[in-house]
Tab-separated table of C-alpha atoms in Angstrom:
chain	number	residue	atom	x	y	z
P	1	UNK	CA	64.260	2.974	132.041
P	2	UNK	CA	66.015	5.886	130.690
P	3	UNK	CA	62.910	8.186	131.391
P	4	UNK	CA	62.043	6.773	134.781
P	5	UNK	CA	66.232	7.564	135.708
P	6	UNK	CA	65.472	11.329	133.958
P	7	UNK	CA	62.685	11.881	135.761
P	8	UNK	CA	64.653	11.118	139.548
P	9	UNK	CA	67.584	12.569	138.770
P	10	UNK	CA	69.608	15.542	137.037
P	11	UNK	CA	72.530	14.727	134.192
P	12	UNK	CA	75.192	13.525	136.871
P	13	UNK	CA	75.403	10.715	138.787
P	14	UNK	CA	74.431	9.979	142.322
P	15	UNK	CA	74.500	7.708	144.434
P	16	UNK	CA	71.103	7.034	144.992
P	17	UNK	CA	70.911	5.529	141.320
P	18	UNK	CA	71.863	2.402	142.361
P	19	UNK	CA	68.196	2.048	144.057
P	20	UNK	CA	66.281	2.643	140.957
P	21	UNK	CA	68.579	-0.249	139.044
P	22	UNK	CA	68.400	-2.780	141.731
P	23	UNK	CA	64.720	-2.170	141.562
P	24	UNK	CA	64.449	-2.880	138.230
P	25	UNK	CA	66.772	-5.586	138.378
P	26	UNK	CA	64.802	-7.657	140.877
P	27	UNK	CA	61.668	-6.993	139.026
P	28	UNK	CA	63.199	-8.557	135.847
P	29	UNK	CA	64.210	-10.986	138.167
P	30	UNK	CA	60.436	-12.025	139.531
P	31	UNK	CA	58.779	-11.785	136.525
P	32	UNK	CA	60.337	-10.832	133.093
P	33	UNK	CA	58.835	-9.923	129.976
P	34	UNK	CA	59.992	-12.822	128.010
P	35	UNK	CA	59.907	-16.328	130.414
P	36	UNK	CA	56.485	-15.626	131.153
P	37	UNK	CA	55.691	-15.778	127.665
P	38	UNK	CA	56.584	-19.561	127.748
P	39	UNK	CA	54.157	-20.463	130.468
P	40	UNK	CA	50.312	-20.851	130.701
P	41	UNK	CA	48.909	-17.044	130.856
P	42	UNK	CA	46.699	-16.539	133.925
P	43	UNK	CA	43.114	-16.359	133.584
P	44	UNK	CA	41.070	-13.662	135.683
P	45	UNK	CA	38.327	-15.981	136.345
P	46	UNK	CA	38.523	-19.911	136.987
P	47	UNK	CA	36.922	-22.317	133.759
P	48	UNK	CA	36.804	-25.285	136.130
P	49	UNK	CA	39.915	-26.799	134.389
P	50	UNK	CA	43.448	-26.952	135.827
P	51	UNK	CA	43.884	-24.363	138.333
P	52	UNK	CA	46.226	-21.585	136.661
P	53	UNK	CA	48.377	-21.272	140.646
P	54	UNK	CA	48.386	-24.723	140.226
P	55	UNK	CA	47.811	-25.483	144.147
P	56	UNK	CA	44.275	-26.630	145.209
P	57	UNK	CA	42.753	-24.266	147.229
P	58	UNK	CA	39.548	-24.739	149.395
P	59	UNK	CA	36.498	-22.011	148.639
P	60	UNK	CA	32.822	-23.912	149.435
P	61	UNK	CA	31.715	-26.874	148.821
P	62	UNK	CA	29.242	-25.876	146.092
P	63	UNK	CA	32.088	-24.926	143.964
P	64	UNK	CA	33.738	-28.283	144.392
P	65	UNK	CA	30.811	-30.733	143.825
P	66	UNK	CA	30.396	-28.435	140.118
P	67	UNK	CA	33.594	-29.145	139.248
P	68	UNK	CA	33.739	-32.613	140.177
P	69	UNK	CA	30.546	-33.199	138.157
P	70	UNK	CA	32.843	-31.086	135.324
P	71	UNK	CA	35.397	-33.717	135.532
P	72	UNK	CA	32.876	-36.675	135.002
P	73	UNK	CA	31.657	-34.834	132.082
P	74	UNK	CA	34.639	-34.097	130.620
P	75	UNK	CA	36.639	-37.552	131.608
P	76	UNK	CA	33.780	-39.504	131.238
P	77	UNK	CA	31.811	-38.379	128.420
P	78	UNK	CA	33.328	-35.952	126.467
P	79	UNK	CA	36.974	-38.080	126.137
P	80	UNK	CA	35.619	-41.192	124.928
P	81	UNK	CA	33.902	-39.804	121.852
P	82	UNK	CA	36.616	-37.517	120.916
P	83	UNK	CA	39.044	-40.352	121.543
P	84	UNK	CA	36.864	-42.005	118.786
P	85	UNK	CA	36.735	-38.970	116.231
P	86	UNK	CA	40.726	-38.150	116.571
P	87	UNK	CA	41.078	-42.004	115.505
P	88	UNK	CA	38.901	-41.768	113.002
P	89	UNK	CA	40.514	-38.867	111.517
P	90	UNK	CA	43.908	-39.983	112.098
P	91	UNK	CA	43.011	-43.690	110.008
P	92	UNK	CA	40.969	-41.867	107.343
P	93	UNK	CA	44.027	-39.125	106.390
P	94	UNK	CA	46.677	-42.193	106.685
P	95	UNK	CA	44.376	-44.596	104.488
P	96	UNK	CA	43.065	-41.366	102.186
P	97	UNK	CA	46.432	-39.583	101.065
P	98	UNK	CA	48.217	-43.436	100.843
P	99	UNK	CA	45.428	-44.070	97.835
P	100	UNK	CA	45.574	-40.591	96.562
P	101	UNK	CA	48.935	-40.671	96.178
P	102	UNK	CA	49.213	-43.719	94.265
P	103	UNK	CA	47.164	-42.117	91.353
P	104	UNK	CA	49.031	-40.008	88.298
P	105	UNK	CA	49.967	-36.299	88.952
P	106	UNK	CA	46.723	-34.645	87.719
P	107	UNK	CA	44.102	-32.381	88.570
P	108	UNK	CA	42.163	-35.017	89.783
P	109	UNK	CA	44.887	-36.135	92.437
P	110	UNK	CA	44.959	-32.481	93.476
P	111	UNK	CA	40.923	-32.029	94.238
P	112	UNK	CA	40.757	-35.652	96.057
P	113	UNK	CA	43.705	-34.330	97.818
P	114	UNK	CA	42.527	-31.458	99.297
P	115	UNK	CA	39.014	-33.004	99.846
P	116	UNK	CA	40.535	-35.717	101.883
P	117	UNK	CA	43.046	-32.985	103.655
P	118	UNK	CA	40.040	-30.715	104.673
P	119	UNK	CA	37.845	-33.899	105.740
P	120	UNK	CA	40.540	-35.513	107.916
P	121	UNK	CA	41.715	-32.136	109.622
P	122	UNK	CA	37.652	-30.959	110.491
P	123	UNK	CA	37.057	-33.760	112.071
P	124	UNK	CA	40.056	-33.379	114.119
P	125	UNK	CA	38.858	-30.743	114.911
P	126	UNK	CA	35.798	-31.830	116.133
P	127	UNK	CA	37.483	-34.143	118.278
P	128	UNK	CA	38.733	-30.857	120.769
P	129	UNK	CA	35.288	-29.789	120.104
P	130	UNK	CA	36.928	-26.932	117.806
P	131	UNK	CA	35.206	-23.995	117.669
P	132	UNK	CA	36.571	-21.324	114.905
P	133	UNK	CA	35.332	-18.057	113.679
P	134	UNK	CA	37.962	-16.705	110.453
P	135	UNK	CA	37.680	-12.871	109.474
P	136	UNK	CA	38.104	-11.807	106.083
P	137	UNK	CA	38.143	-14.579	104.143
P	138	UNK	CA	38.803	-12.569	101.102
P	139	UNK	CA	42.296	-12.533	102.007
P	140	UNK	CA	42.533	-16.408	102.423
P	141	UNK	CA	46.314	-17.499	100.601
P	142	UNK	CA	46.469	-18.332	97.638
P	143	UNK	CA	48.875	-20.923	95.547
P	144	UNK	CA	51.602	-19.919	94.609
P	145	UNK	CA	52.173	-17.898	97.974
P	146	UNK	CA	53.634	-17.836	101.744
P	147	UNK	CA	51.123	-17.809	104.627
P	148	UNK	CA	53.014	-16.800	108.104
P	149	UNK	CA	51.027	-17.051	111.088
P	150	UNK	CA	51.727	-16.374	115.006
P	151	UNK	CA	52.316	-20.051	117.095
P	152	UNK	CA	50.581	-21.058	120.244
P	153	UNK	CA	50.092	-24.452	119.315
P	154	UNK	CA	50.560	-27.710	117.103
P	155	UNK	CA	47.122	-27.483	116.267
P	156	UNK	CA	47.333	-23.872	114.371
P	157	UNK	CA	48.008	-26.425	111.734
P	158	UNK	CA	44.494	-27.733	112.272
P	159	UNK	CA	42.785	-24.758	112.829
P	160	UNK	CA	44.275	-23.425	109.559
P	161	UNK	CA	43.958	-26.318	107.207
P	162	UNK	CA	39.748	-26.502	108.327
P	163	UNK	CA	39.529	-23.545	105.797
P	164	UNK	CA	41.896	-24.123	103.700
P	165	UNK	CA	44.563	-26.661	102.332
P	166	UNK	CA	48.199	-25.920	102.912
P	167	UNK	CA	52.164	-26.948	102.263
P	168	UNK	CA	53.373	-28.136	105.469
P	169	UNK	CA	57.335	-26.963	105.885
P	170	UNK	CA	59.106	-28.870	108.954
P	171	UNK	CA	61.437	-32.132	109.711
P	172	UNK	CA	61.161	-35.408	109.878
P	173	UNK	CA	59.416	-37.594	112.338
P	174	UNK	CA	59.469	-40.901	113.695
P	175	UNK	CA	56.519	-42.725	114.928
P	176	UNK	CA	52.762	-42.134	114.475
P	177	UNK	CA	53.751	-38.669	113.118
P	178	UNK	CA	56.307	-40.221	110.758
P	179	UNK	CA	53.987	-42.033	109.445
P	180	UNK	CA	51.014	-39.348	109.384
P	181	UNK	CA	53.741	-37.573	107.364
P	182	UNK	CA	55.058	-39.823	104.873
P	183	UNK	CA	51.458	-40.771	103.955
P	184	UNK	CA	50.590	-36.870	103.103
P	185	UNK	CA	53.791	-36.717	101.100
P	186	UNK	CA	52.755	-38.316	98.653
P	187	UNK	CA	49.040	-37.222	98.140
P	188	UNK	CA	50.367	-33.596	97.987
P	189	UNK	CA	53.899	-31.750	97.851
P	190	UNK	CA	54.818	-31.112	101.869
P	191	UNK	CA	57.996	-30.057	102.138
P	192	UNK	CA	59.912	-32.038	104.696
P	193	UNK	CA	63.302	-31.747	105.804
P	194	UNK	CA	66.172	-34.242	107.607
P	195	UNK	CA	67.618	-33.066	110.929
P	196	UNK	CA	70.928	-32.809	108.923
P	197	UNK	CA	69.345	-30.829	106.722
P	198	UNK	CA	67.405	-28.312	108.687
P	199	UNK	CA	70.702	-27.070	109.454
P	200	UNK	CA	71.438	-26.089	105.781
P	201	UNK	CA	69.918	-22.913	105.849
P	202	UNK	CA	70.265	-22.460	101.649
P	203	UNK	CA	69.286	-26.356	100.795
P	204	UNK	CA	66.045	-24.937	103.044
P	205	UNK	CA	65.852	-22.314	100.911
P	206	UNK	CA	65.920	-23.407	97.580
P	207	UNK	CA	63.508	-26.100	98.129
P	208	UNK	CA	61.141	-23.346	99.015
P	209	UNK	CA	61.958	-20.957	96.558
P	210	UNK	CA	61.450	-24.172	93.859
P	211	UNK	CA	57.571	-24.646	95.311
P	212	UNK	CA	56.557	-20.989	95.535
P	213	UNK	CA	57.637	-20.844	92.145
P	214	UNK	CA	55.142	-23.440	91.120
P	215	UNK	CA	51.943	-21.133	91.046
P	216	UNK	CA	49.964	-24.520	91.179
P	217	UNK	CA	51.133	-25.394	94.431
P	218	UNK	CA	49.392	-24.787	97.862
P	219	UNK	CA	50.536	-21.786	99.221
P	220	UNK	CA	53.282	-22.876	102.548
P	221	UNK	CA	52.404	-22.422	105.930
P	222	UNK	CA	55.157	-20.957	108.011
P	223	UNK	CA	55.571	-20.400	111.685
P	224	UNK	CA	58.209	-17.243	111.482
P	225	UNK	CA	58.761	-17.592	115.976
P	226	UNK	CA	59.811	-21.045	115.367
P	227	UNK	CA	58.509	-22.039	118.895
P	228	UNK	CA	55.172	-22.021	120.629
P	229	UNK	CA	54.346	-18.907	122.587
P	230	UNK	CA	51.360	-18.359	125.298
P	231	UNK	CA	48.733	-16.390	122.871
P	232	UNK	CA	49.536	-13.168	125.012
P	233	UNK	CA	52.621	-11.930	122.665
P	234	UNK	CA	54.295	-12.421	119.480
P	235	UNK	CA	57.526	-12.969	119.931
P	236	UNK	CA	60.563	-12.249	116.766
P	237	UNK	CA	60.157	-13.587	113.735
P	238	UNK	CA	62.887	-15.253	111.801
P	239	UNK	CA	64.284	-13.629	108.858
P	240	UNK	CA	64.218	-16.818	106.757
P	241	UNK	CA	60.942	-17.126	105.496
P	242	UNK	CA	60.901	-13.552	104.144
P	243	UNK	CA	63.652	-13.957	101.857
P	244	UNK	CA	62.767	-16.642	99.922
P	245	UNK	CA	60.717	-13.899	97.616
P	246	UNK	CA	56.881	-14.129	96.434
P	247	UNK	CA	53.716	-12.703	98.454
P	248	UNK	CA	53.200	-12.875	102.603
P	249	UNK	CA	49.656	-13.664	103.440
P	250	UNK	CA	49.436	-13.037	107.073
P	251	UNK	CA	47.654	-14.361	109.537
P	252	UNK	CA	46.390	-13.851	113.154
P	253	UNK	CA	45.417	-16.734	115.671
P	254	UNK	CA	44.000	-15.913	118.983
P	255	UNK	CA	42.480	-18.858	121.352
P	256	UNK	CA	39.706	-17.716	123.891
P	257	UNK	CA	41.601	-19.790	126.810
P	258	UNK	CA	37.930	-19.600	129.386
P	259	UNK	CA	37.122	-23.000	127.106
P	260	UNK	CA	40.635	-24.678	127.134
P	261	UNK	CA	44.284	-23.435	127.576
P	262	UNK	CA	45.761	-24.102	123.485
P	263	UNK	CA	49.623	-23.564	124.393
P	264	UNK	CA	51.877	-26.213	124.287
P	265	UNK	CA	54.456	-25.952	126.717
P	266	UNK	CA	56.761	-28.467	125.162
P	267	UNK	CA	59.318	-27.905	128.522
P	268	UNK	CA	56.675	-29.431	130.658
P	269	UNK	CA	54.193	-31.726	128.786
P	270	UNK	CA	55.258	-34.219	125.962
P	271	UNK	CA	52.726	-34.339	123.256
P	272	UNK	CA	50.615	-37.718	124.587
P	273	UNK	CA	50.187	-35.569	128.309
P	274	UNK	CA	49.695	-32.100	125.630
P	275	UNK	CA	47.007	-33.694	123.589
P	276	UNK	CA	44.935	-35.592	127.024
P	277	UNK	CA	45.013	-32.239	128.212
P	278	UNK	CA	43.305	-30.647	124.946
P	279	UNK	CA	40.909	-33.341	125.087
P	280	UNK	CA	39.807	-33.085	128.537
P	281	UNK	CA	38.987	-29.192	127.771
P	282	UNK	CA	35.574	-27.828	127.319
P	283	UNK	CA	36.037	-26.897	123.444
P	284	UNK	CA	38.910	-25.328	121.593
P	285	UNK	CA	37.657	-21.385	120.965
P	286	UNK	CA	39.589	-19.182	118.665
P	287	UNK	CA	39.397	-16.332	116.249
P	288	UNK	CA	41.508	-16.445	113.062
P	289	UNK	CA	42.206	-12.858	110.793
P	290	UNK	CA	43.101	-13.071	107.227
P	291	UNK	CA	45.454	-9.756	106.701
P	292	UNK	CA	45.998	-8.331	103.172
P	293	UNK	CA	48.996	-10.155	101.432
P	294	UNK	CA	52.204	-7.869	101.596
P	295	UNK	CA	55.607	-7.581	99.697
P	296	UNK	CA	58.774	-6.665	100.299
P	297	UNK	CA	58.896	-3.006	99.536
P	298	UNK	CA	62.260	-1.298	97.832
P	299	UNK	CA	64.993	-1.263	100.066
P	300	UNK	CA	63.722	-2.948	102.803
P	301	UNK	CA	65.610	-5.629	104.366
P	302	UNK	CA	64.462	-9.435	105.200
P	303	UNK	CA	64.593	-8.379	108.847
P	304	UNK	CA	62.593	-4.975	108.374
P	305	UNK	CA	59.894	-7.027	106.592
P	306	UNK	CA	59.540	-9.555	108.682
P	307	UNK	CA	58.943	-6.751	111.962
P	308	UNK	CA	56.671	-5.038	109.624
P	309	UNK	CA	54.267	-8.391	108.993
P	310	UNK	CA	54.576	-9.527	112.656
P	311	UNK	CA	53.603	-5.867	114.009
P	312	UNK	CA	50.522	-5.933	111.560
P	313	UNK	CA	49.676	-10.154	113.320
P	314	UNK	CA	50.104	-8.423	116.887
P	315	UNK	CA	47.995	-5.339	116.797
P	316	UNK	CA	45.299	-7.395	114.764
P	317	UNK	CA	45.203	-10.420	116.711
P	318	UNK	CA	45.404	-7.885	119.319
P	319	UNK	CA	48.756	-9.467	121.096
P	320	UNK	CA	51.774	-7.952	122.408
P	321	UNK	CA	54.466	-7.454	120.159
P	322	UNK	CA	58.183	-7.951	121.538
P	323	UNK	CA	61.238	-7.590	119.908
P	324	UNK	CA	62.886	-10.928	121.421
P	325	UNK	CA	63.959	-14.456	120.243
P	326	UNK	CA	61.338	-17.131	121.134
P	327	UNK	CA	64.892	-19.354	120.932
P	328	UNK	CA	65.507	-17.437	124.235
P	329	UNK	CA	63.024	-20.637	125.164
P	330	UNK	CA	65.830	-23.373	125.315
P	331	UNK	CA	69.268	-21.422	125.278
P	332	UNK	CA	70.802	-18.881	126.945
P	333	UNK	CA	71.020	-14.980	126.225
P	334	UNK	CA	73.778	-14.375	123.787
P	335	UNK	CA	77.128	-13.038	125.572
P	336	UNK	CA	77.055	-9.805	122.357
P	337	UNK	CA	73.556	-8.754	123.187
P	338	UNK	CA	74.658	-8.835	127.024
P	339	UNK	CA	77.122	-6.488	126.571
P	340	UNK	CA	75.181	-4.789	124.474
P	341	UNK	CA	72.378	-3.864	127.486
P	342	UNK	CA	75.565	-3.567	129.552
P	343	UNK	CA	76.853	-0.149	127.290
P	344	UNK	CA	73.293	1.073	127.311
P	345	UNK	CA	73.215	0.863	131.495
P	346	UNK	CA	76.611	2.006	131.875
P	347	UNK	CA	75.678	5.143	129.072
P	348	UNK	CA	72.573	5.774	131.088
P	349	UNK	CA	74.065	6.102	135.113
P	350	UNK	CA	77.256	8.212	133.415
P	351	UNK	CA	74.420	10.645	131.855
P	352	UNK	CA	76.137	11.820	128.974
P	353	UNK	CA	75.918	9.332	126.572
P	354	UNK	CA	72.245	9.458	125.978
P	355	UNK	CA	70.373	6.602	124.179
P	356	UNK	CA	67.936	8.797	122.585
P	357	UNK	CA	70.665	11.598	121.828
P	358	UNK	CA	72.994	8.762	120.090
P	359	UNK	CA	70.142	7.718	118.227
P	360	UNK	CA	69.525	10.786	116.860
């Protein structure tokens, strides 16, 4: 903004500023950089799924007998059997890690662990009709370590675990996923959290820091943006998981979305409408990168690390990188960082309190 307003105007103010702000203003206002990130991306061609405007439009009648014969296929044919597989799955990791976990900690326990882990999740993910291709697999994580990956979905956990077992880090269910979880507790070390406890940022901690000690472990699986964002952009990540110490192994997810639209958006589907909708798609397309690990280098910050392995997940994967809170998602803007923008705006109409000038 503070080019655009250099390039219009001298170093005092005028009047005629106010046009260039109140154009940007309702621009931000239409269509912002960071609410669109929360929504289905538009495609540039139609897949025959859900129309991305959302509103059925008319074009021949060609076009709508194919995609009524799509929906027969997909409803019809496709649904049933991967109705079948995700039960199968489902059953065989609940019945699996139950008898696994009843035998002695041992190396033993940890191989039919992991076998029945990777079993259970691929065919999951042959229930959505998965289709993955992972990039240098040399740089898979290993125990011992902290894998931190971009989120468009809850089934990056899938799409992970297929080539690889991990730690899972998150809270406490009820339910079918309480139980999922309490059955692949004790068949291999998850770390799971109460709600009351999610809140204690160092009990969080620790627990980590205890398993990434053990080099025996699975390596966690973090998701730094803490919320699921549309597979254009990724969004900040969260300082937390990059001060717990150890190696980063990062890692880049991108879904193809002309076979099936991955993001969850939690604000408008609950996970029963989410997971009809995944199974009702043609297939499940996406490309996974393995990035060297990284550390912390000297005198660098949690913060500075943590924008350093997100920019290197964003230009690979290649996605947008922007500097804001996916929290932004469910709460409002904070009232400091308004005022914040506020000193920069005021700074730039006054024209002698330059932002690059300051800066330097």
């Amino acid at each position: 903004m503070e080019k655009g307003l250099s390039g219009l105007r001298g170093r005092d103010f005028e009047l005629s500023d106010v046009f260039y702000f109140s154009k940007k203003g309702l621009e931000a206002i239409v269509e912002d950089e960071v609410t669109q990130r929360f929504s289905s991306e538009e495609l540039v061609s139609w897949n025959l799924l859900t129309r991305t405007n959302v509103n059925f439009q008319y074009i021949s009648l060609r076009l709508t007998m194919v995609w009524v014969l799509g929906v027969i296929v997909r409803y019809c044919v496709l649904l049933p059997l991967r109705v079948m597989l995700a039960f199968i799955g489902i059953s065989l990791l609940v019945i699996g890690t139950t008898l696994v976990g009843q035998l002695p900690d041992s190396s033993l326990k940890s191989w039919l662990s992991e076998l029945v882990h990777l079993t259970c999740c691929r065919i999951c993910v042959r229930a959505l009709s998965g289709t993955i291709h992972y990039h240098n697999k040399q740089y898979r994580p290993q125990k011992g370590g902290i894998c931190v990956a971009n989120h468009t979905s809850p089934i990056d956990v899938l799409i992970l675990t297929v080539d690889g077992c991990y730690a899972m880090v998150g809270q406490v269910h009820g339910g079918l996923m309480g139980i999922i979880q309490r059955a692949m507790v004790k068949a291999c070390p998850h770390v799971w959290f109460e709600r009351s406890e999610m809140k204690d940022r160092h009990l969080v901690t620790k627990r980590l820091k205890e398993h990434i000690a053990d080099k025996k472990k699975l390596p966690i699986l973090i998701f730094p943006e803490g919320t699921c964002i549309n597979n254009t952009s990724v969004m900040m990540f969260k300082k937390g998981s990059f001060e717990i110490g150890g190696t980063i192994y990062p890692v880049a997810i991108k879904y193809n979305p002309q076979f099936g639209d991955a993001f969850w958006n939690s604000s408008k589907y609950n996970m029963v409408s989410y997971l009809l909708r995944m199974m009702t798609s043609w297939a499940i397309v996406c490309d996974v990168w393995y990035l060297p690990p990284m550390t912390r280098e000297e005198g660098e910050d949690a913060v500075q690390f943590a924008n350093r392995v997100k920019s290197a997940i964003a230009v690979q994967g290649g996605l947008t990188e922007l500097p804001w809170d996916g929290g932004l998602k469910r709460a409002k803007v904070k009232d400091t960082f308004r005022e914040e923008q506020q000193k920069n705006y005021s700074k730039m109409i006054v024209g002698n309190g330059s932002l690059n000038s300051e800066l330097g």
